[in-house]
């Protein structure tokens, strides 16, 4: 981590990406519940391999790029481009449940920030948030919402990207701990093993652009589609 993170920025980042932040992240499995149900993941090694692919080639990487692009456009006060990224983030979703996963969390995130953590309007990003957050009732994809809010609260880009990917991985691991089930220690071992990869994906996202968007995690996408009709389930995606 090279960007300086102030105590205030760190405090807000920890709050925004805490499992306790009211966006319902714990209710989504990103299709993992269907994979577990079909026997595709039954131990920590399986989980690590599956999650590594999602981070490098799936929504982890793609959402990190969207977050970074939104962050930079928000800093510049480019409301039109942020709106385009908002629409793009929703259009990229490969299934109904993945659309719900990102839109429900993103919209809840904007609502929670508006009600409890509204940024000041001294910066371009702060004024942009004030204009667009309550402008309409259309949904927000989660990485775009987080990018806008992080810029408005002056949280450094590198810290946001790394923390977002960590929180994404931790939430998926929590799903596996409950649904496989895995032991808590196995879950933490997987998260520890993914540390260098999360740093790498974060670094690459900072250098990537919108032309680099795209995923190749077809089995995960198919799993999210199959989960829509799964008979017995604990999670919403």
Coordinates of C-alpha atoms in Angstrom, one line a residue:
X1 CA 0.0 0.0 0.0
X2 CA 1.6 3.3 -1.1
X3 CA -1.2 5.8 -0.8
X4 CA -1.4 7.5 2.6
X5 CA -4.6 6.6 4.5
X6 CA -5.7 9.1 7.1
X7 CA -7.3 7.9 10.4
X8 CA -10.6 9.3 9.3
X9 CA -10.5 7.6 5.9
X10 CA -9.5 4.3 7.5
X11 CA -12.3 4.6 10.0
X12 CA -14.9 5.2 7.2
X13 CA -13.5 2.5 5.0
X14 CA -13.7 -0.1 7.8
X15 CA -17.3 1.0 8.5
X16 CA -18.3 0.9 4.8
X17 CA -16.9 -2.6 4.1
X18 CA -17.8 -4.1 7.5
X19 CA -20.0 -7.2 7.4
X20 CA -22.3 -5.2 9.7
X21 CA -22.9 -2.4 7.1
X22 CA -26.6 -2.7 6.2
X23 CA -26.4 -3.9 2.6
X24 CA -27.2 -7.6 3.2
X25 CA -24.0 -8.9 1.7
X26 CA -24.3 -12.1 3.8
X27 CA -27.4 -13.1 1.9
X28 CA -25.6 -13.5 -1.4
X29 CA -23.4 -16.5 -2.5
X30 CA -22.4 -15.3 -6.0
X31 CA -23.6 -18.7 -7.3
X32 CA -21.4 -20.6 -4.9
X33 CA -24.4 -22.3 -3.1
X34 CA -25.3 -24.0 -6.4
X35 CA -21.7 -25.2 -7.0
X36 CA -21.6 -26.6 -3.4
X37 CA -25.0 -28.3 -3.9
X38 CA -23.7 -30.0 -7.0
X39 CA -20.5 -31.2 -5.3
X40 CA -18.1 -28.8 -7.1
X41 CA -16.6 -27.5 -3.9
X42 CA -16.2 -29.8 -0.9
X43 CA -13.0 -28.6 0.8
X44 CA -10.8 -25.6 1.3
X45 CA -8.6 -26.3 -1.7
X46 CA -11.6 -26.4 -4.0
X47 CA -12.8 -23.1 -2.6
X48 CA -9.4 -21.4 -3.0
X49 CA -9.1 -22.4 -6.6
X50 CA -12.7 -21.4 -7.4
X51 CA -12.4 -18.0 -5.7
X52 CA -8.9 -17.4 -7.2
X53 CA -10.5 -17.7 -10.7
X54 CA -13.4 -15.3 -9.7
X55 CA -10.9 -12.7 -8.5
X56 CA -8.6 -12.9 -11.5
X57 CA -11.0 -13.6 -14.4
X58 CA -14.5 -12.9 -13.1
X59 CA -16.5 -10.3 -11.1
X60 CA -13.6 -9.6 -8.8
X61 CA -11.4 -8.1 -11.5
X62 CA -14.3 -6.6 -13.5
X63 CA -15.9 -4.9 -10.5
X64 CA -12.6 -3.5 -9.4
X65 CA -12.1 -1.8 -12.7
X66 CA -15.6 -0.4 -12.5
X67 CA -14.9 0.9 -9.0
X68 CA -11.7 2.5 -10.1
X69 CA -13.2 4.2 -13.1
X70 CA -16.1 5.5 -11.1
X71 CA -13.7 6.8 -8.4
X72 CA -11.7 8.8 -10.8
X73 CA -14.6 10.2 -12.7
X74 CA -16.3 11.2 -9.4
X75 CA -13.1 13.0 -8.3
X76 CA -13.3 15.0 -11.5
X77 CA -17.0 15.7 -11.0
X78 CA -18.1 14.0 -14.2
X79 CA -21.7 13.2 -13.4
X80 CA -22.6 12.1 -16.9
X81 CA -19.8 9.5 -17.0
X82 CA -20.7 8.2 -13.5
X83 CA -24.2 7.7 -14.8
X84 CA -22.9 5.8 -17.8
X85 CA -20.8 3.6 -15.5
X86 CA -23.9 3.0 -13.3
X87 CA -25.8 1.7 -16.4
X88 CA -22.8 -0.3 -17.6
X89 CA -22.4 -2.0 -14.2
X90 CA -26.0 -3.2 -14.3
X91 CA -25.8 -4.3 -18.0
X92 CA -22.8 -6.5 -17.5
X93 CA -24.5 -8.9 -15.1
X94 CA -24.9 -12.4 -16.6
X95 CA -28.0 -13.5 -14.8
X96 CA -31.1 -12.2 -12.9
X97 CA -29.6 -13.1 -9.5
X98 CA -26.3 -11.5 -10.2
X99 CA -28.1 -8.4 -11.2
X100 CA -30.0 -8.5 -7.9
X101 CA -26.8 -9.1 -6.0
X102 CA -25.1 -6.0 -7.3
X103 CA -28.1 -3.7 -7.6
X104 CA -29.6 -4.5 -4.2
X105 CA -26.3 -4.1 -2.4
X106 CA -25.4 -0.9 -4.3
X107 CA -28.7 0.7 -3.8
X108 CA -28.8 -0.1 -0.1
X109 CA -25.2 1.2 0.2
X110 CA -26.2 4.6 -1.3
X111 CA -29.2 4.7 1.0
X112 CA -27.1 3.9 4.1
X113 CA -24.5 6.6 3.2
X114 CA -27.3 9.2 2.6
X115 CA -28.9 8.5 5.9
X116 CA -25.8 8.1 8.1
X117 CA -22.5 9.0 6.3
X118 CA -23.4 11.8 3.9
X119 CA -20.2 13.4 2.6
X120 CA -19.7 17.2 2.7
X121 CA -20.0 19.1 -0.5
X122 CA -16.6 20.9 -0.5
X123 CA -15.1 18.6 -3.1
X124 CA -16.3 17.9 -6.7
X125 CA -17.0 14.3 -5.7
X126 CA -19.0 15.4 -2.6
X127 CA -21.1 17.8 -4.7
X128 CA -21.6 15.1 -7.3
X129 CA -22.9 12.7 -4.7
X130 CA -25.2 15.3 -3.4
X131 CA -26.7 15.8 -6.9
X132 CA -27.0 12.2 -8.1
X133 CA -27.5 10.0 -5.0
X134 CA -31.1 11.1 -4.6
X135 CA -31.8 12.1 -8.2
X136 CA -33.9 9.1 -9.1
X137 CA -34.9 5.7 -7.9
X138 CA -32.9 3.6 -10.4
X139 CA -30.6 1.0 -8.9
X140 CA -26.9 1.3 -8.3
X141 CA -24.4 -1.5 -9.0
X142 CA -22.4 -2.0 -5.9
X143 CA -18.8 -1.2 -7.2
X144 CA -20.0 2.0 -8.8
X145 CA -21.8 3.1 -5.6
X146 CA -18.6 2.3 -3.6
X147 CA -16.4 4.2 -6.1
X148 CA -18.6 7.3 -5.9
X149 CA -18.8 7.3 -2.1
X150 CA -15.1 6.6 -1.6
X151 CA -14.2 9.5 -3.8
X152 CA -16.7 11.7 -2.0
X153 CA -15.2 10.7 1.4
X154 CA -11.6 11.2 0.1
X155 CA -10.6 7.6 0.8
X156 CA -7.5 6.7 -1.3
X157 CA -8.1 4.6 -4.4
X158 CA -5.6 1.8 -3.7
X159 CA -7.0 1.3 -0.2
X160 CA -10.6 1.1 -1.5
X161 CA -9.7 -1.4 -4.2
X162 CA -7.8 -3.7 -1.9
X163 CA -10.4 -3.5 0.8
X164 CA -13.2 -4.1 -1.7
X165 CA -11.6 -7.3 -3.0
X166 CA -10.8 -8.5 0.5
X167 CA -14.4 -8.0 1.6
X168 CA -15.7 -9.7 -1.6
X169 CA -13.4 -12.7 -0.9
X170 CA -14.3 -12.8 2.8
X171 CA -18.0 -12.8 2.1
X172 CA -17.7 -15.7 -0.3
X173 CA -15.6 -17.6 2.1
X174 CA -18.2 -17.1 4.8
X175 CA -20.7 -18.7 2.5
X176 CA -18.6 -21.8 2.1
X177 CA -18.0 -21.9 5.9
X178 CA -21.7 -22.1 6.4
X179 CA -22.7 -24.2 3.3
X180 CA -20.0 -26.8 2.7
X181 CA -19.5 -26.6 5.7
X182 CA -15.8 -25.6 6.3
X183 CA -14.2 -24.9 9.6
X184 CA -13.5 -21.3 10.5
X185 CA -9.7 -22.0 10.5
X186 CA -10.0 -23.4 6.9
X187 CA -11.8 -20.3 5.8
X188 CA -9.1 -18.1 7.3
X189 CA -6.4 -20.1 5.6
X190 CA -8.1 -19.5 2.2
X191 CA -8.3 -15.8 2.9
X192 CA -4.6 -15.7 3.9
X193 CA -3.6 -17.6 0.8
X194 CA -5.4 -15.2 -1.4
X195 CA -3.6 -12.1 0.0
X196 CA -0.9 -11.7 -2.8
X197 CA -3.5 -12.4 -5.5
X198 CA -5.8 -9.7 -4.1
X199 CA -2.9 -7.2 -4.1
X200 CA -2.1 -8.2 -7.7
X201 CA -5.7 -7.8 -8.9
X202 CA -6.0 -4.5 -7.2
X203 CA -2.8 -3.3 -8.9
X204 CA -3.8 -4.4 -12.3
X205 CA -7.3 -2.8 -12.0
X206 CA -5.6 0.5 -11.4
X207 CA -3.8 0.2 -14.7
X208 CA -6.8 -1.2 -16.6
X209 CA -9.5 0.7 -18.5
X210 CA -13.0 0.1 -19.7
X211 CA -11.7 -1.7 -22.7
X212 CA -10.3 -4.3 -20.4
X213 CA -13.7 -5.2 -18.9
X214 CA -14.9 -8.7 -19.4
X215 CA -15.0 -12.0 -17.6
X216 CA -14.3 -15.7 -18.6
X217 CA -15.7 -17.5 -15.5
X218 CA -18.5 -19.3 -17.4
X219 CA -19.1 -22.0 -14.8
X220 CA -19.7 -19.3 -12.2
X221 CA -22.1 -17.5 -14.5
X222 CA -24.0 -20.8 -15.3
X223 CA -24.1 -21.6 -11.6
X224 CA -25.8 -18.2 -10.9
X225 CA -28.4 -19.0 -13.6
X226 CA -29.0 -22.5 -12.2
X227 CA -29.4 -21.1 -8.7
X228 CA -32.5 -19.2 -9.7
X229 CA -34.4 -22.5 -9.9
X230 CA -32.6 -24.4 -7.1
X231 CA -35.2 -26.0 -4.9
X232 CA -33.7 -25.6 -1.5
X233 CA -31.4 -22.6 -0.8
X234 CA -30.1 -20.4 2.0
X235 CA -28.9 -17.5 -0.2
X236 CA -30.4 -15.1 -2.7
X237 CA -27.8 -15.7 -5.4

